[in-house]
Coordinates of C-alpha atoms and ligand atoms in Angstrom, one line a residue:
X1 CA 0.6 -8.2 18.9
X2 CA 1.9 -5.4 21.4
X3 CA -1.5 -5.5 22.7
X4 CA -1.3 -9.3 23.5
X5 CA 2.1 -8.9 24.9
X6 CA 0.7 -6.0 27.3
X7 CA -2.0 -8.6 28.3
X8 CA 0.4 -11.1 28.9
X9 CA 2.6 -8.5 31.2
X10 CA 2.3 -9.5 34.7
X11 CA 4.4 -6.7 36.6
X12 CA 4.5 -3.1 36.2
X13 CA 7.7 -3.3 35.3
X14 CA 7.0 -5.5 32.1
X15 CA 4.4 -3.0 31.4
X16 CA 6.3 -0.2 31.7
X17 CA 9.5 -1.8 29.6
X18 CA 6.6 -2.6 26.9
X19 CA 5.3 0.9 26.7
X20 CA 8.5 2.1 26.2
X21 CA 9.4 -0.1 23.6
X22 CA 5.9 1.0 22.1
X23 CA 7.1 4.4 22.0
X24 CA 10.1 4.4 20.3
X25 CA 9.6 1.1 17.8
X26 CA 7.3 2.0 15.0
X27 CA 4.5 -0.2 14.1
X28 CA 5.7 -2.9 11.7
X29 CA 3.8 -2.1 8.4
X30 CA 1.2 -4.1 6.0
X31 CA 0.1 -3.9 2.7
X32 CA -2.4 -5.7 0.5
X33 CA -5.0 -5.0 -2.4
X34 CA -7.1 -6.4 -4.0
X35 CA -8.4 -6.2 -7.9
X36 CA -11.9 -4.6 -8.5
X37 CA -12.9 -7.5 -11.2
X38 CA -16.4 -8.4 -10.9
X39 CA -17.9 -9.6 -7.2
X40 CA -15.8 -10.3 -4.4
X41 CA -16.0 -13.8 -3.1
X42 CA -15.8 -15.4 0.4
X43 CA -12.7 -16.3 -0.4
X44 CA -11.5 -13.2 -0.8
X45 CA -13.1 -12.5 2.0
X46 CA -11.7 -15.2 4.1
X47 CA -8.3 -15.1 2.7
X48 CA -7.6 -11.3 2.7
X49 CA -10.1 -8.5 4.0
X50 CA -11.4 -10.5 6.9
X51 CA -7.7 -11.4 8.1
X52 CA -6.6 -7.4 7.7
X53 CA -10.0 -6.3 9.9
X54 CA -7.7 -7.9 12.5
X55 CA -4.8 -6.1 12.3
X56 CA -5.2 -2.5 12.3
X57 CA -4.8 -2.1 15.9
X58 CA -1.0 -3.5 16.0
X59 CA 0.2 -2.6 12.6
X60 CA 0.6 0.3 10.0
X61 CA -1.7 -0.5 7.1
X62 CA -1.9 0.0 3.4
X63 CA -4.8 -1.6 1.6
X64 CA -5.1 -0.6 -2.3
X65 CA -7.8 -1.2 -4.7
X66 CA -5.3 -2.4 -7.5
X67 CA -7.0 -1.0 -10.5
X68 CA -4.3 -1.3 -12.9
X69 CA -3.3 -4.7 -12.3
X70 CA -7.0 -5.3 -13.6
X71 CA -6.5 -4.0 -17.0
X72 CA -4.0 -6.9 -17.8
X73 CA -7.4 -8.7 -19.0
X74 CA -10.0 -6.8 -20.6
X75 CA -12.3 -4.9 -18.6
X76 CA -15.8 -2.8 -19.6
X77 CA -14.8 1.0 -18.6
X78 CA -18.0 1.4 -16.5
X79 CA -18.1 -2.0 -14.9
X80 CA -14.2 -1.3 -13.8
X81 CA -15.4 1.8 -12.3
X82 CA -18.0 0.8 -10.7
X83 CA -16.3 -1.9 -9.0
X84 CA -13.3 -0.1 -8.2
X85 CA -15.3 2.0 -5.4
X86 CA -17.1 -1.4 -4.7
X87 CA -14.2 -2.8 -3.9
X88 CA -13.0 0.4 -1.5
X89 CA -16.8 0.2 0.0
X90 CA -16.1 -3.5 0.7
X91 CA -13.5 -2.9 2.7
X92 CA -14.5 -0.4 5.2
X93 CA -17.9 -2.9 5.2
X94 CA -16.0 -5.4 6.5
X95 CA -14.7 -3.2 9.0
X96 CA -11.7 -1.0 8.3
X97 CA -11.3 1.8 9.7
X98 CA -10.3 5.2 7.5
X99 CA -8.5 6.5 10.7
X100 CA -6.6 3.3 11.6
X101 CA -5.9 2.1 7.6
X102 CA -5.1 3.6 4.6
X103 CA -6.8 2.9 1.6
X104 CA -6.7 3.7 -1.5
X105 CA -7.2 3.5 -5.2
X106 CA -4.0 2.3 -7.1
X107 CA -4.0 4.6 -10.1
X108 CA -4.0 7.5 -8.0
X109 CA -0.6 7.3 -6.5
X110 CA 1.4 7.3 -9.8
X111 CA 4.8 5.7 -7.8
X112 CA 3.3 2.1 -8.4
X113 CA 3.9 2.3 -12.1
X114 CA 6.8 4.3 -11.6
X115 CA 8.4 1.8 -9.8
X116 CA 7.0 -1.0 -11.9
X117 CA 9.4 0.4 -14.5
X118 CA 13.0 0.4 -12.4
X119 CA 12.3 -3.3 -11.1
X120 CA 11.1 -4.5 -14.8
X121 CA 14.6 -3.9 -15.7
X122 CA 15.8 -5.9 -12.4
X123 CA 13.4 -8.9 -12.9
X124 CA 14.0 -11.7 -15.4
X125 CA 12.4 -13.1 -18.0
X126 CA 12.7 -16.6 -16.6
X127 CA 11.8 -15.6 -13.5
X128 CA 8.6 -14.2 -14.9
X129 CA 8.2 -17.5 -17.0
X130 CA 7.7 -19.8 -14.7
X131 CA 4.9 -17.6 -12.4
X132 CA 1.7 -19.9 -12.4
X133 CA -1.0 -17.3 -12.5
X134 CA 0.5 -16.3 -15.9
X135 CA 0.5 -19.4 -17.3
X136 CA -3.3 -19.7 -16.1
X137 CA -4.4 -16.4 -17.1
X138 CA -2.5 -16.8 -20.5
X139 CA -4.5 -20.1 -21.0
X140 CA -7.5 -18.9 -20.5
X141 CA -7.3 -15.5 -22.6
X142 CA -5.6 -16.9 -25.1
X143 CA -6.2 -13.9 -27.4
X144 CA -4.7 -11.2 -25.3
X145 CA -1.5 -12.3 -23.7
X146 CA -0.5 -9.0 -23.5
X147 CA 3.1 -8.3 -22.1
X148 CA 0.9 -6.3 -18.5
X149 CA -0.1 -9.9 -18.1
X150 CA 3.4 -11.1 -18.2
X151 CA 4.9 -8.4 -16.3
X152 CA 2.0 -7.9 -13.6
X153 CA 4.1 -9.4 -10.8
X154 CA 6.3 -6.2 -11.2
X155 CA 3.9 -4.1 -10.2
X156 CA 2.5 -6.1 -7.2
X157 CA 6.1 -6.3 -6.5
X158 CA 6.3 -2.4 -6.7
X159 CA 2.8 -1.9 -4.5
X160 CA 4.8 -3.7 -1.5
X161 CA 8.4 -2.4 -1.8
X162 CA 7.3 1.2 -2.4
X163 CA 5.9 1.1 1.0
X164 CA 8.6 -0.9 2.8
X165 CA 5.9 -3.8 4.1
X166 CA 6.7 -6.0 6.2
X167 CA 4.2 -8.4 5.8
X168 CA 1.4 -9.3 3.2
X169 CA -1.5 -10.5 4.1
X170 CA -2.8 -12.9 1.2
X171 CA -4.4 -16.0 -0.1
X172 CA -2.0 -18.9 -0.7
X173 CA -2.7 -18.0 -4.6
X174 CA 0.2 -15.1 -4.0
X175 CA 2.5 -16.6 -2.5
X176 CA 4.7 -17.2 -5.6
X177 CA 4.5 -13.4 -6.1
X178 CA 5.4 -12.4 -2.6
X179 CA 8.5 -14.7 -3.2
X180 CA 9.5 -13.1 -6.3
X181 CA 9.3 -9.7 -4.8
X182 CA 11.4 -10.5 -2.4
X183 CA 14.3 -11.7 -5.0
X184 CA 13.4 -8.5 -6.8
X185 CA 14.3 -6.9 -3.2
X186 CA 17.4 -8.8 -2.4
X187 CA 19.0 -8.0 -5.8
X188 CA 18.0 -4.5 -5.8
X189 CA 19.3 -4.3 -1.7
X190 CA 23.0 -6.3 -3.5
X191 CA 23.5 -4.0 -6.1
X192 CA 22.7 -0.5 -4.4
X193 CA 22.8 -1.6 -0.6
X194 CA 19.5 -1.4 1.3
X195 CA 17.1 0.2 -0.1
X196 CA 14.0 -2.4 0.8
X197 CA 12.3 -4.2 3.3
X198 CA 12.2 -7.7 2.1
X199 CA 8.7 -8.5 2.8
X200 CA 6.9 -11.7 4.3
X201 CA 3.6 -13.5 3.4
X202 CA 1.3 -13.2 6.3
X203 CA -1.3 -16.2 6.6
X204 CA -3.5 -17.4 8.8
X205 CA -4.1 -21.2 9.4
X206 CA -7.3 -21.7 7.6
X207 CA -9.0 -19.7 5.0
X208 CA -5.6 -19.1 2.1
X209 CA -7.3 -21.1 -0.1
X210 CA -11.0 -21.5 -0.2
X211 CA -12.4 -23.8 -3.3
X212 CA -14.6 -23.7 -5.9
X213 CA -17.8 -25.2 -4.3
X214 CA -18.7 -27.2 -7.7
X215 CA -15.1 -28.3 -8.1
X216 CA -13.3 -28.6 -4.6
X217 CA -10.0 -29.4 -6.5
X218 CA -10.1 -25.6 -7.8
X219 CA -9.7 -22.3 -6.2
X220 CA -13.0 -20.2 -5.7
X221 CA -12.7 -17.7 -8.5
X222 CA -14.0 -14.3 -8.8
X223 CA -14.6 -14.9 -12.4
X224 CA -15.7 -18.5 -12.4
X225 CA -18.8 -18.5 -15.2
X226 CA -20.8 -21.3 -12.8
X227 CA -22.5 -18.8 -10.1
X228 CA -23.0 -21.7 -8.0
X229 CA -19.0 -22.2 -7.8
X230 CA -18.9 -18.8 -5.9
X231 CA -20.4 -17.3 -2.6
X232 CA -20.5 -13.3 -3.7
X233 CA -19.8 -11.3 -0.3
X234 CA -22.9 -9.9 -1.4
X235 CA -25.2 -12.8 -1.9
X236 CA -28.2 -12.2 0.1
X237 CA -28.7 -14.9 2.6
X238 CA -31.1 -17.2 0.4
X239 CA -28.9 -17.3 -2.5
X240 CA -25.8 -18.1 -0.2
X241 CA -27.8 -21.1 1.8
X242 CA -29.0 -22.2 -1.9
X243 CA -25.3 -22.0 -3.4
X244 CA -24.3 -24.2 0.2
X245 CA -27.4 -26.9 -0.5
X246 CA -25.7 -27.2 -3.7
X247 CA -22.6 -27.5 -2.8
X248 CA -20.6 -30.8 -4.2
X249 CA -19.6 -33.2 -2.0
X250 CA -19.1 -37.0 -1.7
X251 CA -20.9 -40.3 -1.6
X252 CA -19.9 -41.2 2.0
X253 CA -22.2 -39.2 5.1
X254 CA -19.3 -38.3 7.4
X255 CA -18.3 -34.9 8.5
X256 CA -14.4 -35.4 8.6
X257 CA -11.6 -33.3 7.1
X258 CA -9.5 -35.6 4.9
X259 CA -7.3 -35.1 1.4
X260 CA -10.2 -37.5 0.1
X261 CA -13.3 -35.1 1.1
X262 CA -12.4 -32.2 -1.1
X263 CA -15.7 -30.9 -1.0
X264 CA -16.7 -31.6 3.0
X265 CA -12.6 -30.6 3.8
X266 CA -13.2 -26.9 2.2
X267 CA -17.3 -26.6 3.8
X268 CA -15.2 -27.0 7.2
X269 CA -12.5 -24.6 6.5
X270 CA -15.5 -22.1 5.4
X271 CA -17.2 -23.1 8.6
X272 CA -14.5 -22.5 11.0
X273 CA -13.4 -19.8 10.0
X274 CA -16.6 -17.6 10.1
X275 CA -17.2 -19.7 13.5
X276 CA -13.8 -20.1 15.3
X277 CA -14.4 -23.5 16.0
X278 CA -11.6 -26.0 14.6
X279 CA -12.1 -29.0 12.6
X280 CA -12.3 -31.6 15.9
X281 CA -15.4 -29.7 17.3
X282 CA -16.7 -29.6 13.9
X283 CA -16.5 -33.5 13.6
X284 CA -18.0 -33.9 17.3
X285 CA -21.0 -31.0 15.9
X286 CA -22.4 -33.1 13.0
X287 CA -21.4 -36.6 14.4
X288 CA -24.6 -39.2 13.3
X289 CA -26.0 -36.0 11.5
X290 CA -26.1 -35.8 7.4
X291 CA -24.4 -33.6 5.0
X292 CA -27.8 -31.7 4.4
X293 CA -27.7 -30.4 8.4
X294 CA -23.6 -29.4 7.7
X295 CA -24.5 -27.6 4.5
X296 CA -27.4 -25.8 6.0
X297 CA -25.5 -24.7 8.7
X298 CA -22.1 -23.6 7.1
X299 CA -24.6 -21.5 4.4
X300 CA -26.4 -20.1 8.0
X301 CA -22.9 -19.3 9.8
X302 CA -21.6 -17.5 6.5
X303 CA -25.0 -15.9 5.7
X304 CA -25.3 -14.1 9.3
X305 CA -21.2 -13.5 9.3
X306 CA -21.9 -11.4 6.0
X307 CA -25.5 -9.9 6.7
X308 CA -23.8 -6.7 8.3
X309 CA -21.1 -6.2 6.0
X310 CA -24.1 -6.5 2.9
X311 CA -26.4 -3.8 4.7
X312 CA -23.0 -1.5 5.4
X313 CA -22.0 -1.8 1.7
X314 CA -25.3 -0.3 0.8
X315 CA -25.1 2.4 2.8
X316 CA -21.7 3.4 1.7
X317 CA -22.8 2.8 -2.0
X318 CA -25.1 5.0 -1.2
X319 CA -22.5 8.0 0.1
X320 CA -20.4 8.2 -2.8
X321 CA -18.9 11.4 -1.4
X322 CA -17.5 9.5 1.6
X323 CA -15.9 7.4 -0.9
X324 CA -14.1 9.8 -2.2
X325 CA -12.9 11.4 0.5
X326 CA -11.5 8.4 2.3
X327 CA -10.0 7.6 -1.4
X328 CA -8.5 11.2 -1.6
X329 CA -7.4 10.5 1.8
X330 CA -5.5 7.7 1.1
X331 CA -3.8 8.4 -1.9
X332 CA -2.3 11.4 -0.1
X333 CA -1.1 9.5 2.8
X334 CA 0.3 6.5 0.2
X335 CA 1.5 9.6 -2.1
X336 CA 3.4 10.9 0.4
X337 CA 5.0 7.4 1.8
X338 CA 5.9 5.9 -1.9
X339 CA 7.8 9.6 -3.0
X340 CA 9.9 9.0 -0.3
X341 CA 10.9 5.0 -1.7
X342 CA 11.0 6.4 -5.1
X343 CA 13.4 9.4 -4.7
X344 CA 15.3 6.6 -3.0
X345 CA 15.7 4.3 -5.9
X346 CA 15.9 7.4 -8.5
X347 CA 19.0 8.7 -6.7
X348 CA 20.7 4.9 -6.3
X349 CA 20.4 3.6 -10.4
X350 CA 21.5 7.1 -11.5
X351 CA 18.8 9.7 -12.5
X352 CA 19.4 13.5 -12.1
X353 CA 17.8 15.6 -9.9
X354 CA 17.3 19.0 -9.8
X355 CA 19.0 20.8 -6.8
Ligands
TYM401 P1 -7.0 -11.0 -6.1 O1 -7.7 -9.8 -6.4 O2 -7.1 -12.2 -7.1 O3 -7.4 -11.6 -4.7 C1 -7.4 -10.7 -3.6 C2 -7.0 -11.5 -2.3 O4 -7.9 -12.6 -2.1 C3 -7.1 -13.8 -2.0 N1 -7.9 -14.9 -2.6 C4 -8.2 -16.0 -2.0 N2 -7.9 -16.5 -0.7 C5 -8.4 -17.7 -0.4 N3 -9.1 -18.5 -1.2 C6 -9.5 -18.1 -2.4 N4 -10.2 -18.8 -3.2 C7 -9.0 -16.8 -2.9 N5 -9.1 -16.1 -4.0 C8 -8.5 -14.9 -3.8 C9 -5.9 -13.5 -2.8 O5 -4.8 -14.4 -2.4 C10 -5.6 -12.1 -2.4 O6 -5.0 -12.0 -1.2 N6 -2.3 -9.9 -7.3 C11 -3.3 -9.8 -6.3 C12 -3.6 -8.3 -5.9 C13 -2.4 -7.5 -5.6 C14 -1.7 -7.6 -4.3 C15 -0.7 -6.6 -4.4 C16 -1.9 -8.3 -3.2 C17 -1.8 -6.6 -6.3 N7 -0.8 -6.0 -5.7 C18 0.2 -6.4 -3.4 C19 -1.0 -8.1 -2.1 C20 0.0 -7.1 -2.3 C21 -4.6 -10.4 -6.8 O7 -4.8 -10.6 -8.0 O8 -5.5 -10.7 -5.8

């Protein structure tokens, strides 16, 4: 953003009254994570990680690999191990930089659950209630509605105050959460004075909620049993052109975005946003063409977006040393940044300290 504005300076005045702005505001500051369960999709992709490669020159930011908020439903040891530094490897594939970001696994800065603790007893049971992604999850693992499950807003709500983010870059699906942090933060902030930042969902105009390409009236799930339903920001590129050519759609032949084309309405979203073109040029592109030409070339456009960040991943999966270090890294830096939050609240509800 300050980058923009310098652009946008015409004298050297401006540029001068900008830099020194620069110098003594901080950097507003982000934070966002993502859970290492099973294979990232594109819309992960497109609703989070690609959206934060964009931000690192103009902001302060956290991302976390949010390894204990997968435990709420049950996970295989290995497999959540293996995907946990997956997950970090996916990130700096996509393009975030170590020396700009910090990231980090979650259940190596022990704040989060710390602070998951305090705000349980500030968050209501009603107010957990009515949170849709409980009452999904609980549908669909019916035998382990676990109170984590129920609760696991408190520590996503914990992950952003402990930091004091501003914003939170996320899929639409999180909004809800973002919203109940913030009450969280408000009633904390009315009872002990300001203690938080109240944070804002940050999120750009296409992309928050990419669907499930054999059901366009559901969200593209990570865990979705139909493979052809997801595109893996690891498929190679023949799977992910396959996965497009099968992609539901409609009866009628017209590239248009409309409420009534689901299917063709989320292939455009997918399409512009790995392309930059919006939905009018889109239109004008595959006017008097078929829906086989669009599929082919949405799967081509997302195929050569993702080649890099595949052949990147393997090479970091390949240095699991690096991995570590930029892990170890992180968790100081977040370490370091959370203590500061916590001591905070410990010292406002009560709790001793020694002197
Ligand atoms: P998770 O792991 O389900 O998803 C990670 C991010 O991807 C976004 N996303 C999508 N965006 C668009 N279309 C989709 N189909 C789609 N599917 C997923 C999500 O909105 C999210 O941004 N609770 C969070 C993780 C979390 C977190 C946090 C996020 C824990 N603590 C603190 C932000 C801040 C989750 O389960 O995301």
């Amino acid at each position: 953003m300050q980058n923009k504005r310098m652009a946008a300076a015409t004298t050297r005045k401006d540029r001068l009254s900008i830099m020194n702005q620069e110098a003594t505001a901080p950097k507003k500051r982000i934070f966002s994570g993502v859970q290492p369960t099973g294979n990232l999709t594109i819309g992960n992709y497109l609703g989070a990680i690609k959206n934060w490669t964009t931000l690192q020159d103009d902001y302060e930011c956290l991302y976390c690999v949010v390894n204990q908020h997968a435990i709420t439903v049950r996970q295989d040891p290995a497999a959540l191990r293996r995907a946990t530094y997956e997950t970090l490897a996916v990130y700096l594939a996509a393009g975030l930089d170590p020396e700009k970001n910090t990231m980090f696994i979650q259940s190596h800065v022990s704040a989060h659950a710390e602070l998951a603790w305090v705000l349980n007893c500030y968050t209501m049971f009603g107010e957990l209630s009515r949170m849709t992604q409980f009452k999904d999850k609980s549908a669909k693992h019916a035998d382990n509605v676990n109170a984590g499950l129920f609760t696991y807003p408190v520590l996503m709500a914990a992950d952003i105050l402990l930091y004091q983010a501003d914003l939170v870059p996320v899929g639409i699906d999180q909004k809800q959460h973002i919203e109940l942090t913030r009450d969280v933060a408000e009633r904390f902030n009315a009872i002990y004075s300001n203690t938080f930042t109240v944070p804002e969902p940050y999120m750009p105009k296409t992309g928050t909620k990419i669907m499930s390409l054999q059901d366009p009236t559901k969200k593209m799930s990570k865990s979705d049993e139909n493979e052809n339903a997801t595109v893996r920001i690891l498929d190679d590129k023949d799977t992910i052109i396959r996965k497009f050519k099968r992609a539901v759609t409609d009866s009628d032949t017209v590239v248009r975005y409309s409420e009534d084309k689901p299917g063709v309405s989320n292939l455009m979203a997918i399409y512009s946003c790995f392309t930059g073109k919006d939905f009018d040029a889109i239109e004008k592109e595959f006017e008097g063409k078929g829906y086989g030409d669009f599929k082919l070339a949405v799967g081509e456009a997302c195929a050569d977006s993702l080649a890099p960040v595949r052949s990147r991943f393997t090479e970091l999966m390949a240095d699991k040393a690096y991995l570590e270090t930029v892990a170890k890294e992180g968790a100081a830096r977040a370490s370091y940044l959370a203590r500061k939050t916590l001591s905070k609240v410990y010292r406002k509800v009560g709790f001793v300290e020694f002197k």
